[in-house]
Amino acid sequence: MNYKIALIKGDGIGPEVVGEAVKVMDAIGEKFGHKFEYVDILMGGCAIDAVGKSYPEGTAEKCKECDAVLLGAVGGPKWGHSTDPDKRPETALLSIRKDLGLYANLRPAALRPALAESCPLKNDKNIDLMIVRELTGGVYFGKKDRYQTEDRGEEASDLMAYSEKEIERIGRRGFELARLRGKKLASVDKANVLETSRLWRQVMHRLAEEYPDVQYEDVLVDNAAMQLVRAPGQFDVVVTENMFGDILSDEASMITGSIGLLPSASIGDTAPGLYEPIHGSAPDIAGQDKANPIATILSVAMMFRYSFDLPAEAQAIEDAVDAVLNEGWRTADIAKPGETAVGTLKMGELIREKL
Ligand code: NAD
């Protein structure tokens, strides 16, 4: 089969980790007889430098001509200060999610067996959960305001809104994924305080009746944060709104060892889906051959599984990563003190060799 993939390498370590992921895709292509064509797309800080806008005109259209999008990371201190949205890299991230209709963000957090000792938790090392984060609604997309008051100085507000339709479509994704995994779904909200959460819970309870085979529970977000470090093994699929998902998925990532290991998928009802590591552009290590490329390489495995329905190819990548880790190879972020670390290029090469 032939596949056309949009590459948004972005800023900082983005081009380095995407570079290794592309070489892995080519190795899979050779092994399984697929052909991958790549389309480079400028987005983020590098686009601000080149054309004055983080999200150049036509970005979404170019992506829509492809079967899937692979993103490195965008942003960095160089572009962090502008108040002009066109000159902020994050604007591009929010825009592309909206324009491609990517309302569901799937973030697996699984402790790779070879790295059990990197897990900071003492007891529960049986971690294999998937956070399903709503990605195009809630407070990140609500109306923003800033105004002067007569007696309280300046005031700012961010509106948090969710519609029944938005909750239902992400809720269904949660139930469907739970069916494919351990048949357990935790829905995280703050229904004791937020009206959006009370609507969220009402819709989720209605859906739960349609999925009697899935064991369902409501968890308040503060409790969820606590349970994730107390006993993460209790969770299978966790579905939640945009901001809670943003925060909880970073927490979940750290209990599995390193942010450099975790992939993510953002999908909607139509192609293309967007696949990216959960980490950012890591400006502190950019250009030094220190970045761990595994999160981006595992994002390609998610692309194969969810966009192309190629489970054997996805499994081959995951097995290659585990084989390299089992042999004791580590990048600096996952090496124990005193252990020798390999660089980005070498880690990519080792994984390709296993394929
Ligand atoms: P970050 O994820 O870039 O870095 C946090 C820490 O983790 C740093 O110490 C970094 O060196 C380390 N790290 C991250 N990825 C790594 C990897 N693959 N291998 C080894 N170490 C790794 O988060 P940050 O420092 O908060 O943000 C830096 C920039 O990235 C900011 O401009 C931010 O806006 C942007 N960002 C972009 C995205 C995205 O493009 N989706 C996501 C998060 C942050």
mmCIF file of C-alpha atoms and ligand atoms in Angstrom:
data_model
loop_
_atom_site.group_PDB
_atom_site.id
_atom_site.type_symbol
_atom_site.label_atom_id
_atom_site.label_comp_id
_atom_site.label_asym_id
_atom_site.label_seq_id
_atom_site.Cartn_x
_atom_site.Cartn_y
_atom_site.Cartn_z
ATOM 1 C CA MET A 1 0.000 0.000 0.000
ATOM 2 C CA ASN A 2 1.016 3.622 -0.543
ATOM 3 C CA TYR A 3 0.581 6.190 2.200
ATOM 4 C CA LYS A 4 1.110 9.943 2.112
ATOM 5 C CA ILE A 5 2.231 11.409 5.430
ATOM 6 C CA ALA A 6 2.437 15.077 6.373
ATOM 7 C CA LEU A 7 5.534 15.807 8.449
ATOM 8 C CA ILE A 8 5.405 18.789 10.765
ATOM 9 C CA LYS A 9 8.891 18.666 12.215
ATOM 10 C CA GLY A 10 8.488 21.945 14.094
ATOM 11 C CA ASP A 11 11.029 23.395 16.512
ATOM 12 C CA GLY A 12 13.698 22.381 19.023
ATOM 13 C CA ILE A 13 14.136 18.606 19.099
ATOM 14 C CA GLY A 14 11.152 18.167 16.711
ATOM 15 C CA PRO A 15 13.237 17.706 13.533
ATOM 16 C CA GLU A 16 15.634 15.322 15.328
ATOM 17 C CA VAL A 17 12.970 12.955 16.661
ATOM 18 C CA VAL A 18 10.833 13.078 13.500
ATOM 19 C CA GLY A 19 13.977 12.286 11.496
ATOM 20 C CA GLU A 20 14.431 9.012 13.393
ATOM 21 C CA ALA A 21 10.729 8.159 13.161
ATOM 22 C CA VAL A 22 10.808 8.602 9.378
ATOM 23 C CA LYS A 23 13.752 6.209 9.109
ATOM 24 C CA VAL A 24 11.771 3.669 11.155
ATOM 25 C CA MET A 25 8.765 4.096 8.847
ATOM 26 C CA ASP A 26 11.002 3.475 5.846
ATOM 27 C CA ALA A 27 12.347 0.321 7.502
ATOM 28 C CA ILE A 28 8.751 -0.871 8.073
ATOM 29 C CA GLY A 29 7.960 -0.025 4.456
ATOM 30 C CA GLU A 30 10.790 -2.259 3.291
ATOM 31 C CA LYS A 31 9.902 -5.092 5.639
ATOM 32 C CA PHE A 32 6.155 -5.131 4.928
ATOM 33 C CA GLY A 33 6.095 -3.830 1.342
ATOM 34 C CA HIS A 34 4.523 -0.387 1.888
ATOM 35 C CA LYS A 35 5.544 2.902 0.329
ATOM 36 C CA PHE A 36 5.510 6.088 2.378
ATOM 37 C CA GLU A 37 5.555 9.487 0.717
ATOM 38 C CA TYR A 38 6.321 12.504 2.913
ATOM 39 C CA VAL A 39 5.109 16.082 2.624
ATOM 40 C CA ASP A 40 7.011 18.625 4.737
ATOM 41 C CA ILE A 41 4.796 21.229 6.370
ATOM 42 C CA LEU A 42 6.071 24.363 8.057
ATOM 43 C CA MET A 43 4.338 25.149 11.351
ATOM 44 C CA GLY A 44 5.258 26.698 14.699
ATOM 45 C CA GLY A 45 8.218 28.915 15.546
ATOM 46 C CA CYS A 46 10.065 28.009 12.352
ATOM 47 C CA ALA A 47 7.037 29.198 10.356
ATOM 48 C CA ILE A 48 7.004 32.501 12.273
ATOM 49 C CA ASP A 49 10.641 32.985 11.267
ATOM 50 C CA ALA A 50 10.036 32.004 7.653
ATOM 51 C CA VAL A 51 6.668 33.572 6.814
ATOM 52 C CA GLY A 52 5.678 35.612 9.894
ATOM 53 C CA LYS A 53 2.881 33.277 11.074
ATOM 54 C CA SER A 54 2.959 30.098 13.180
ATOM 55 C CA TYR A 55 0.064 28.656 11.171
ATOM 56 C CA PRO A 56 0.587 29.647 7.549
ATOM 57 C CA GLU A 57 -2.419 29.763 5.213
ATOM 58 C CA GLY A 58 -3.162 26.404 3.634
ATOM 59 C CA THR A 59 -1.635 24.295 6.437
ATOM 60 C CA ALA A 60 -4.828 22.358 7.177
ATOM 61 C CA GLU A 61 -5.598 21.909 3.458
ATOM 62 C CA LYS A 62 -2.125 20.432 2.835
ATOM 63 C CA CYS A 63 -2.603 18.058 5.782
ATOM 64 C CA LYS A 64 -6.049 17.017 4.502
ATOM 65 C CA GLU A 65 -4.408 15.816 1.265
ATOM 66 C CA CYS A 66 -2.423 13.297 3.355
ATOM 67 C CA ASP A 67 -3.446 10.048 5.047
ATOM 68 C CA ALA A 68 -1.962 11.026 8.417
ATOM 69 C CA VAL A 69 0.107 13.751 10.080
ATOM 70 C CA LEU A 70 3.249 13.221 12.162
ATOM 71 C CA LEU A 71 4.193 16.161 14.365
ATOM 72 C CA GLY A 72 7.446 16.662 16.312
ATOM 73 C CA ALA A 73 6.865 19.619 18.621
ATOM 74 C CA VAL A 74 6.458 23.348 18.253
ATOM 75 C CA GLY A 75 7.470 26.328 20.377
ATOM 76 C CA GLY A 76 10.388 27.577 22.367
ATOM 77 C CA PRO A 77 11.573 30.594 24.361
ATOM 78 C CA LYS A 78 12.424 32.537 21.208
ATOM 79 C CA TRP A 79 8.734 32.884 20.359
ATOM 80 C CA GLY A 80 7.274 32.901 23.870
ATOM 81 C CA HIS A 81 6.616 36.600 24.387
ATOM 82 C CA SER A 82 4.417 37.895 21.595
ATOM 83 C CA THR A 83 0.798 38.789 22.339
ATOM 84 C CA ASP A 84 -0.005 38.558 18.618
ATOM 85 C CA PRO A 85 -1.683 35.131 18.185
ATOM 86 C CA ASP A 86 -0.127 34.722 14.717
ATOM 87 C CA LYS A 87 3.295 34.928 16.338
ATOM 88 C CA ARG A 88 2.578 32.323 19.016
ATOM 89 C CA PRO A 89 3.446 28.676 18.185
ATOM 90 C CA GLU A 90 0.630 27.346 20.414
ATOM 91 C CA THR A 91 -1.924 29.072 18.165
ATOM 92 C CA ALA A 92 -0.885 26.674 15.410
ATOM 93 C CA LEU A 93 -1.453 23.635 17.643
ATOM 94 C CA LEU A 94 -4.939 24.741 18.679
ATOM 95 C CA SER A 95 -5.815 25.715 15.088
ATOM 96 C CA ILE A 96 -4.748 22.467 13.489
ATOM 97 C CA ARG A 97 -6.710 20.416 16.041
ATOM 98 C CA LYS A 98 -9.811 22.481 15.308
ATOM 99 C CA ASP A 99 -9.365 22.551 11.512
ATOM 100 C CA LEU A 100 -8.783 18.796 11.229
ATOM 101 C CA GLY A 101 -11.652 18.063 13.671
ATOM 102 C CA LEU A 102 -9.323 16.173 16.042
ATOM 103 C CA TYR A 103 -11.574 16.015 19.072
ATOM 104 C CA ALA A 104 -10.138 12.886 20.686
ATOM 105 C CA ASN A 105 -6.621 12.729 22.053
ATOM 106 C CA LEU A 106 -5.485 9.217 23.001
ATOM 107 C CA ARG A 107 -2.568 9.073 25.374
ATOM 108 C CA PRO A 108 -1.428 5.647 26.473
ATOM 109 C CA ALA A 109 0.773 5.465 29.552
ATOM 110 C CA ALA A 110 2.239 1.995 29.889
ATOM 111 C CA LEU A 111 5.261 1.067 31.959
ATOM 112 C CA ARG A 112 7.637 -0.755 29.600
ATOM 113 C CA PRO A 113 8.810 -3.911 31.382
ATOM 114 C CA ALA A 114 12.516 -3.084 30.920
ATOM 115 C CA LEU A 115 12.008 0.240 32.698
ATOM 116 C CA ALA A 116 10.121 -0.924 35.771
ATOM 117 C CA GLU A 117 12.928 0.427 37.935
ATOM 118 C CA SER A 118 12.451 3.931 36.460
ATOM 119 C CA CYS A 119 8.942 4.072 37.894
ATOM 120 C CA PRO A 120 9.040 6.334 40.961
ATOM 121 C CA LEU A 121 6.198 4.420 42.617
ATOM 122 C CA LYS A 122 7.103 1.744 45.115
ATOM 123 C CA ASN A 123 4.123 -0.570 44.955
ATOM 124 C CA ASP A 124 1.933 -0.505 41.898
ATOM 125 C CA LYS A 125 4.078 -1.216 38.831
ATOM 126 C CA ASN A 126 1.285 -2.749 36.807
ATOM 127 C CA ILE A 127 0.614 0.385 34.754
ATOM 128 C CA ASP A 128 -1.114 0.230 31.391
ATOM 129 C CA LEU A 129 -3.693 2.921 30.978
ATOM 130 C CA MET A 130 -5.044 5.097 28.195
ATOM 131 C CA ILE A 131 -6.153 8.658 28.763
ATOM 132 C CA VAL A 132 -8.771 9.862 26.282
ATOM 133 C CA ARG A 133 -8.715 13.627 26.408
ATOM 134 C CA GLU A 134 -11.318 15.858 24.761
ATOM 135 C CA LEU A 135 -9.248 18.142 22.555
ATOM 136 C CA THR A 136 -11.317 20.818 20.854
ATOM 137 C CA GLY A 137 -13.629 22.160 23.540
ATOM 138 C CA GLY A 138 -13.677 23.405 27.102
ATOM 139 C CA VAL A 139 -11.781 26.254 28.642
ATOM 140 C CA TYR A 140 -8.894 26.237 26.141
ATOM 141 C CA PHE A 141 -11.288 27.127 23.341
ATOM 142 C CA GLY A 142 -13.817 29.248 25.282
ATOM 143 C CA LYS A 143 -14.159 33.006 25.000
ATOM 144 C CA LYS A 144 -11.279 34.870 26.621
ATOM 145 C CA ASP A 145 -11.641 38.289 28.116
ATOM 146 C CA ARG A 146 -9.591 40.881 29.931
ATOM 147 C CA TYR A 147 -11.025 44.157 31.215
ATOM 148 C CA GLN A 148 -10.669 46.852 33.862
ATOM 149 C CA THR A 149 -13.012 46.862 36.843
ATOM 150 C CA GLU A 150 -13.841 49.881 38.949
ATOM 151 C CA ASP A 151 -12.679 48.480 42.265
ATOM 152 C CA ARG A 152 -10.713 45.248 41.682
ATOM 153 C CA GLY A 153 -8.122 46.305 39.111
ATOM 154 C CA GLU A 154 -7.763 44.297 35.938
ATOM 155 C CA GLU A 155 -9.828 41.114 35.596
ATOM 156 C CA ALA A 156 -9.548 38.205 33.163
ATOM 157 C CA SER A 157 -11.858 35.324 32.334
ATOM 158 C CA ASP A 158 -11.808 32.117 30.277
ATOM 159 C CA LEU A 159 -15.151 30.547 29.503
ATOM 160 C CA MET A 160 -15.516 26.807 29.937
ATOM 161 C CA ALA A 161 -18.335 25.405 27.816
ATOM 162 C CA TYR A 162 -19.296 21.919 26.687
ATOM 163 C CA SER A 163 -22.256 20.774 24.634
ATOM 164 C CA GLU A 164 -24.045 17.454 25.006
ATOM 165 C CA LYS A 165 -22.891 16.569 21.486
ATOM 166 C CA GLU A 166 -19.222 17.209 22.292
ATOM 167 C CA ILE A 167 -19.435 15.132 25.468
ATOM 168 C CA GLU A 168 -21.238 12.277 23.772
ATOM 169 C CA ARG A 169 -18.743 11.871 20.917
ATOM 170 C CA ILE A 170 -15.703 11.770 23.220
ATOM 171 C CA GLY A 171 -17.594 9.634 25.754
ATOM 172 C CA ARG A 172 -18.345 7.058 23.064
ATOM 173 C CA ARG A 173 -14.671 6.977 22.093
ATOM 174 C CA GLY A 174 -13.894 6.180 25.728
ATOM 175 C CA PHE A 175 -16.408 3.327 25.911
ATOM 176 C CA GLU A 176 -15.343 1.906 22.523
ATOM 177 C CA LEU A 177 -11.665 1.932 23.517
ATOM 178 C CA ALA A 178 -12.474 0.329 26.863
ATOM 179 C CA ARG A 179 -14.227 -2.462 24.961
ATOM 180 C CA LEU A 180 -11.032 -3.077 22.986
ATOM 181 C CA ARG A 181 -8.902 -3.092 26.145
ATOM 182 C CA GLY A 182 -9.698 -4.072 29.738
ATOM 183 C CA LYS A 183 -13.429 -3.108 29.646
ATOM 184 C CA LYS A 184 -13.072 -0.493 32.400
ATOM 185 C CA LEU A 185 -13.813 3.199 31.983
ATOM 186 C CA ALA A 186 -13.237 5.998 34.499
ATOM 187 C CA SER A 187 -14.814 9.319 33.623
ATOM 188 C CA VAL A 188 -13.040 12.216 35.325
ATOM 189 C CA ASP A 189 -14.900 15.431 36.127
ATOM 190 C CA LYS A 190 -15.443 18.025 38.844
ATOM 191 C CA ALA A 191 -19.186 17.607 39.145
ATOM 192 C CA ASN A 192 -19.232 18.828 42.743
ATOM 193 C CA VAL A 193 -18.306 22.332 41.521
ATOM 194 C CA LEU A 194 -18.626 22.771 37.747
ATOM 195 C CA GLU A 195 -21.848 22.893 35.732
ATOM 196 C CA THR A 196 -20.008 21.610 32.638
ATOM 197 C CA SER A 197 -19.013 18.573 34.709
ATOM 198 C CA ARG A 198 -22.600 17.972 35.840
ATOM 199 C CA LEU A 199 -23.689 17.881 32.189
ATOM 200 C CA TRP A 200 -20.654 15.695 31.405
ATOM 201 C CA ARG A 201 -21.691 13.195 34.073
ATOM 202 C CA GLN A 202 -25.339 13.184 32.961
ATOM 203 C CA VAL A 203 -24.330 12.326 29.377
ATOM 204 C CA MET A 204 -21.794 9.712 30.501
ATOM 205 C CA HIS A 205 -24.417 7.968 32.665
ATOM 206 C CA ARG A 206 -26.786 7.815 29.705
ATOM 207 C CA LEU A 207 -24.003 6.292 27.555
ATOM 208 C CA ALA A 208 -23.045 3.816 30.291
ATOM 209 C CA GLU A 209 -26.462 2.155 29.873
ATOM 210 C CA GLU A 210 -25.547 1.396 26.241
ATOM 211 C CA TYR A 211 -22.296 -0.286 27.292
ATOM 212 C CA PRO A 212 -23.287 -2.683 30.101
ATOM 213 C CA ASP A 213 -20.182 -4.798 29.393
ATOM 214 C CA VAL A 214 -17.916 -1.889 30.391
ATOM 215 C CA GLN A 215 -17.326 -1.340 34.110
ATOM 216 C CA TYR A 216 -17.935 2.405 34.539
ATOM 217 C CA GLU A 217 -17.067 4.817 37.361
ATOM 218 C CA ASP A 218 -17.073 8.591 37.981
ATOM 219 C CA VAL A 219 -13.914 10.008 39.533
ATOM 220 C CA LEU A 220 -13.469 13.606 40.690
ATOM 221 C CA VAL A 221 -10.388 15.155 39.126
ATOM 222 C CA ASP A 222 -8.608 15.869 42.416
ATOM 223 C CA ASN A 223 -9.113 12.254 43.457
ATOM 224 C CA ALA A 224 -7.977 11.075 40.005
ATOM 225 C CA ALA A 225 -4.707 13.005 40.415
ATOM 226 C CA MET A 226 -4.198 11.317 43.778
ATOM 227 C CA GLN A 227 -5.175 7.816 42.601
ATOM 228 C CA LEU A 228 -2.776 8.069 39.647
ATOM 229 C CA VAL A 229 0.173 8.217 42.007
ATOM 230 C CA ARG A 230 -1.357 5.969 44.679
ATOM 231 C CA ALA A 231 -2.482 3.021 42.552
ATOM 232 C CA PRO A 232 -2.339 3.678 38.791
ATOM 233 C CA GLY A 233 -2.872 -0.011 37.996
ATOM 234 C CA GLN A 234 -6.572 0.404 38.871
ATOM 235 C CA PHE A 235 -7.146 2.415 35.662
ATOM 236 C CA ASP A 236 -7.738 1.065 32.165
ATOM 237 C CA VAL A 237 -9.305 3.830 30.043
ATOM 238 C CA VAL A 238 -9.779 7.303 31.533
ATOM 239 C CA VAL A 239 -11.946 9.775 29.632
ATOM 240 C CA THR A 240 -11.963 13.444 30.527
ATOM 241 C CA GLU A 241 -12.313 17.008 29.296
ATOM 242 C CA ASN A 242 -9.552 19.070 27.723
ATOM 243 C CA MET A 243 -7.791 20.782 30.643
ATOM 244 C CA PHE A 244 -8.106 17.890 33.123
ATOM 245 C CA GLY A 245 -6.769 15.557 30.424
ATOM 246 C CA ASP A 246 -3.846 17.855 29.690
ATOM 247 C CA ILE A 247 -2.746 17.824 33.317
ATOM 248 C CA LEU A 248 -3.511 14.181 34.192
ATOM 249 C CA SER A 249 -1.768 12.805 31.108
ATOM 250 C CA ASP A 250 1.471 14.589 31.995
ATOM 251 C CA GLU A 251 1.195 13.154 35.501
ATOM 252 C CA ALA A 252 0.587 9.681 34.075
ATOM 253 C CA SER A 253 3.602 10.076 31.796
ATOM 254 C CA MET A 254 5.979 10.664 34.667
ATOM 255 C CA ILE A 255 4.919 7.544 36.552
ATOM 256 C CA THR A 256 6.042 5.500 33.560
ATOM 257 C CA GLY A 257 9.559 6.894 33.678
ATOM 258 C CA SER A 258 10.071 9.618 31.107
ATOM 259 C CA ILE A 259 8.203 12.058 28.988
ATOM 260 C CA GLY A 260 10.520 10.961 26.160
ATOM 261 C CA LEU A 261 8.755 7.589 25.890
ATOM 262 C CA LEU A 262 5.111 8.416 25.425
ATOM 263 C CA PRO A 263 3.258 8.759 22.132
ATOM 264 C CA SER A 264 -0.161 10.220 21.434
ATOM 265 C CA ALA A 265 -2.813 10.193 18.757
ATOM 266 C CA SER A 266 -5.359 12.884 17.969
ATOM 267 C CA ILE A 267 -8.255 11.667 15.900
ATOM 268 C CA GLY A 268 -11.624 12.812 14.663
ATOM 269 C CA ASP A 269 -14.339 11.197 12.580
ATOM 270 C CA THR A 270 -12.417 11.636 9.311
ATOM 271 C CA ALA A 271 -8.767 11.335 8.196
ATOM 272 C CA PRO A 272 -6.123 12.499 8.672
ATOM 273 C CA GLY A 273 -5.318 11.734 12.305
ATOM 274 C CA LEU A 274 -2.392 13.517 13.912
ATOM 275 C CA TYR A 275 0.312 11.634 15.808
ATOM 276 C CA GLU A 276 2.897 13.218 18.080
ATOM 277 C CA PRO A 277 5.033 12.584 21.152
ATOM 278 C CA ILE A 278 3.519 14.095 24.288
ATOM 279 C CA HIS A 279 6.674 16.051 25.041
ATOM 280 C CA GLY A 280 7.450 19.552 23.792
ATOM 281 C CA SER A 281 10.359 20.945 21.822
ATOM 282 C CA ALA A 282 12.839 20.563 24.723
ATOM 283 C CA PRO A 283 14.879 23.660 23.826
ATOM 284 C CA ASP A 284 17.366 22.819 26.613
ATOM 285 C CA ILE A 285 18.654 19.776 24.691
ATOM 286 C CA ALA A 286 17.822 20.718 21.093
ATOM 287 C CA GLY A 287 20.502 20.147 18.477
ATOM 288 C CA GLN A 288 22.682 18.100 20.846
ATOM 289 C CA ASP A 289 21.738 14.546 19.796
ATOM 290 C CA LYS A 290 20.326 13.984 23.306
ATOM 291 C CA ALA A 291 16.576 13.690 22.680
ATOM 292 C CA ASN A 292 14.875 10.358 23.150
ATOM 293 C CA PRO A 293 13.181 9.518 19.815
ATOM 294 C CA ILE A 294 11.090 6.643 21.272
ATOM 295 C CA ALA A 295 7.925 8.706 21.931
ATOM 296 C CA THR A 296 7.851 9.803 18.285
ATOM 297 C CA ILE A 297 8.665 6.312 17.016
ATOM 298 C CA LEU A 298 5.838 4.879 19.148
ATOM 299 C CA SER A 299 3.563 7.609 17.744
ATOM 300 C CA VAL A 300 4.209 6.057 14.315
ATOM 301 C CA ALA A 301 3.086 2.710 15.774
ATOM 302 C CA MET A 302 -0.160 4.394 16.888
ATOM 303 C CA MET A 303 -0.541 5.848 13.371
ATOM 304 C CA PHE A 304 -0.237 2.378 11.872
ATOM 305 C CA ARG A 305 -2.772 0.985 14.324
ATOM 306 C CA TYR A 306 -5.416 3.723 14.341
ATOM 307 C CA SER A 307 -5.151 5.430 10.925
ATOM 308 C CA PHE A 308 -3.935 2.633 8.648
ATOM 309 C CA ASP A 309 -5.276 -0.468 10.422
ATOM 310 C CA LEU A 310 -1.841 -2.113 10.277
ATOM 311 C CA PRO A 311 -1.615 -3.826 13.702
ATOM 312 C CA ALA A 312 1.264 -6.151 12.724
ATOM 313 C CA GLU A 313 3.418 -3.206 11.632
ATOM 314 C CA ALA A 314 2.541 -1.333 14.852
ATOM 315 C CA GLN A 315 3.414 -4.360 16.951
ATOM 316 C CA ALA A 316 6.738 -4.766 15.099
ATOM 317 C CA ILE A 317 7.736 -1.235 16.113
ATOM 318 C CA GLU A 318 6.659 -1.715 19.740
ATOM 319 C CA ASP A 319 8.515 -5.030 19.924
ATOM 320 C CA ALA A 320 11.666 -3.437 18.444
ATOM 321 C CA VAL A 321 11.545 -0.671 21.069
ATOM 322 C CA ASP A 322 11.119 -3.193 23.891
ATOM 323 C CA ALA A 323 13.934 -5.369 22.526
ATOM 324 C CA VAL A 324 16.358 -2.428 22.510
ATOM 325 C CA LEU A 325 15.336 -1.390 26.042
ATOM 326 C CA ASN A 326 15.623 -5.005 27.241
ATOM 327 C CA GLU A 327 19.207 -5.074 26.020
ATOM 328 C CA GLY A 328 19.880 -2.144 28.334
ATOM 329 C CA TRP A 329 20.231 0.685 25.805
ATOM 330 C CA ARG A 330 19.168 4.033 27.268
ATOM 331 C CA THR A 331 19.015 7.665 26.203
ATOM 332 C CA ALA A 332 20.054 10.222 28.851
ATOM 333 C CA ASP A 333 16.495 10.871 30.073
ATOM 334 C CA ILE A 334 15.962 7.215 31.051
ATOM 335 C CA ALA A 335 19.530 6.264 32.030
ATOM 336 C CA LYS A 336 20.219 5.662 35.717
ATOM 337 C CA PRO A 337 23.062 7.653 37.297
ATOM 338 C CA GLY A 338 26.366 6.178 36.114
ATOM 339 C CA GLU A 339 24.777 4.394 33.120
ATOM 340 C CA THR A 340 26.147 5.254 29.665
ATOM 341 C CA ALA A 341 23.573 6.875 27.443
ATOM 342 C CA VAL A 342 23.268 6.782 23.671
ATOM 343 C CA GLY A 343 22.127 9.713 21.540
ATOM 344 C CA THR A 344 19.063 10.251 19.367
ATOM 345 C CA LEU A 345 20.661 8.901 16.186
ATOM 346 C CA LYS A 346 22.052 5.773 17.826
ATOM 347 C CA MET A 347 18.752 4.943 19.560
ATOM 348 C CA GLY A 348 16.952 5.272 16.220
ATOM 349 C CA GLU A 349 19.516 3.070 14.523
ATOM 350 C CA LEU A 350 19.250 0.361 17.224
ATOM 351 C CA ILE A 351 15.464 0.240 16.849
ATOM 352 C CA ARG A 352 15.751 -0.016 13.054
ATOM 353 C CA GLU A 353 18.242 -2.848 13.381
ATOM 354 C CA LYS A 354 15.649 -4.846 15.339
ATOM 355 C CA LEU A 355 13.218 -4.480 12.458
HETATM 356 P P1 NAD B 1 9.244 19.803 27.153
HETATM 357 O O1 NAD B 1 8.442 18.567 27.056
HETATM 358 O O2 NAD B 1 9.752 20.369 25.871
HETATM 359 O O3 NAD B 1 10.491 19.573 28.108
HETATM 360 C C1 NAD B 1 10.352 19.229 29.485
HETATM 361 C C2 NAD B 1 11.615 18.506 29.953
HETATM 362 O O4 NAD B 1 11.636 17.199 29.408
HETATM 363 C C3 NAD B 1 12.898 19.172 29.497
HETATM 364 O O5 NAD B 1 13.872 19.026 30.502
HETATM 365 C C4 NAD B 1 13.315 18.379 28.273
HETATM 366 O O6 NAD B 1 14.701 18.365 28.028
HETATM 367 C C5 NAD B 1 12.790 16.994 28.614
HETATM 368 N N1 NAD B 1 12.392 16.277 27.405
HETATM 369 C C6 NAD B 1 11.306 16.492 26.645
HETATM 370 N N2 NAD B 1 11.273 15.666 25.603
HETATM 371 C C7 NAD B 1 12.353 14.877 25.706
HETATM 372 C C8 NAD B 1 12.892 13.814 24.925
HETATM 373 N N3 NAD B 1 12.290 13.378 23.811
HETATM 374 N N4 NAD B 1 14.048 13.243 25.325
HETATM 375 C C9 NAD B 1 14.658 13.643 26.433
HETATM 376 N N5 NAD B 1 14.214 14.636 27.225
HETATM 377 C C10 NAD B 1 13.077 15.254 26.864
HETATM 378 O O7 NAD B 1 8.331 20.880 27.903
HETATM 379 P P2 NAD B 1 8.584 22.414 28.189
HETATM 380 O O8 NAD B 1 10.026 22.648 28.532
HETATM 381 O O9 NAD B 1 7.527 22.812 29.127
HETATM 382 O O10 NAD B 1 8.285 23.149 26.821
HETATM 383 C C11 NAD B 1 9.259 23.525 25.864
HETATM 384 C C12 NAD B 1 8.547 24.126 24.665
HETATM 385 O O11 NAD B 1 7.755 23.119 24.018
HETATM 386 C C13 NAD B 1 7.576 25.246 25.013
HETATM 387 O O12 NAD B 1 7.699 26.265 24.030
HETATM 388 C C14 NAD B 1 6.220 24.605 24.947
HETATM 389 O O13 NAD B 1 5.202 25.518 24.619
HETATM 390 C C15 NAD B 1 6.428 23.602 23.844
HETATM 391 N N6 NAD B 1 5.508 22.471 23.875
HETATM 392 C C16 NAD B 1 5.057 22.022 22.694
HETATM 393 C C17 NAD B 1 4.227 20.923 22.657
HETATM 394 C C18 NAD B 1 3.750 20.431 21.322
HETATM 395 O O14 NAD B 1 4.281 20.831 20.293
HETATM 396 N N7 NAD B 1 2.755 19.573 21.270
HETATM 397 C C19 NAD B 1 3.888 20.261 23.830
HETATM 398 C C20 NAD B 1 4.407 20.706 25.045
HETATM 399 C C21 NAD B 1 5.226 21.826 25.059
#
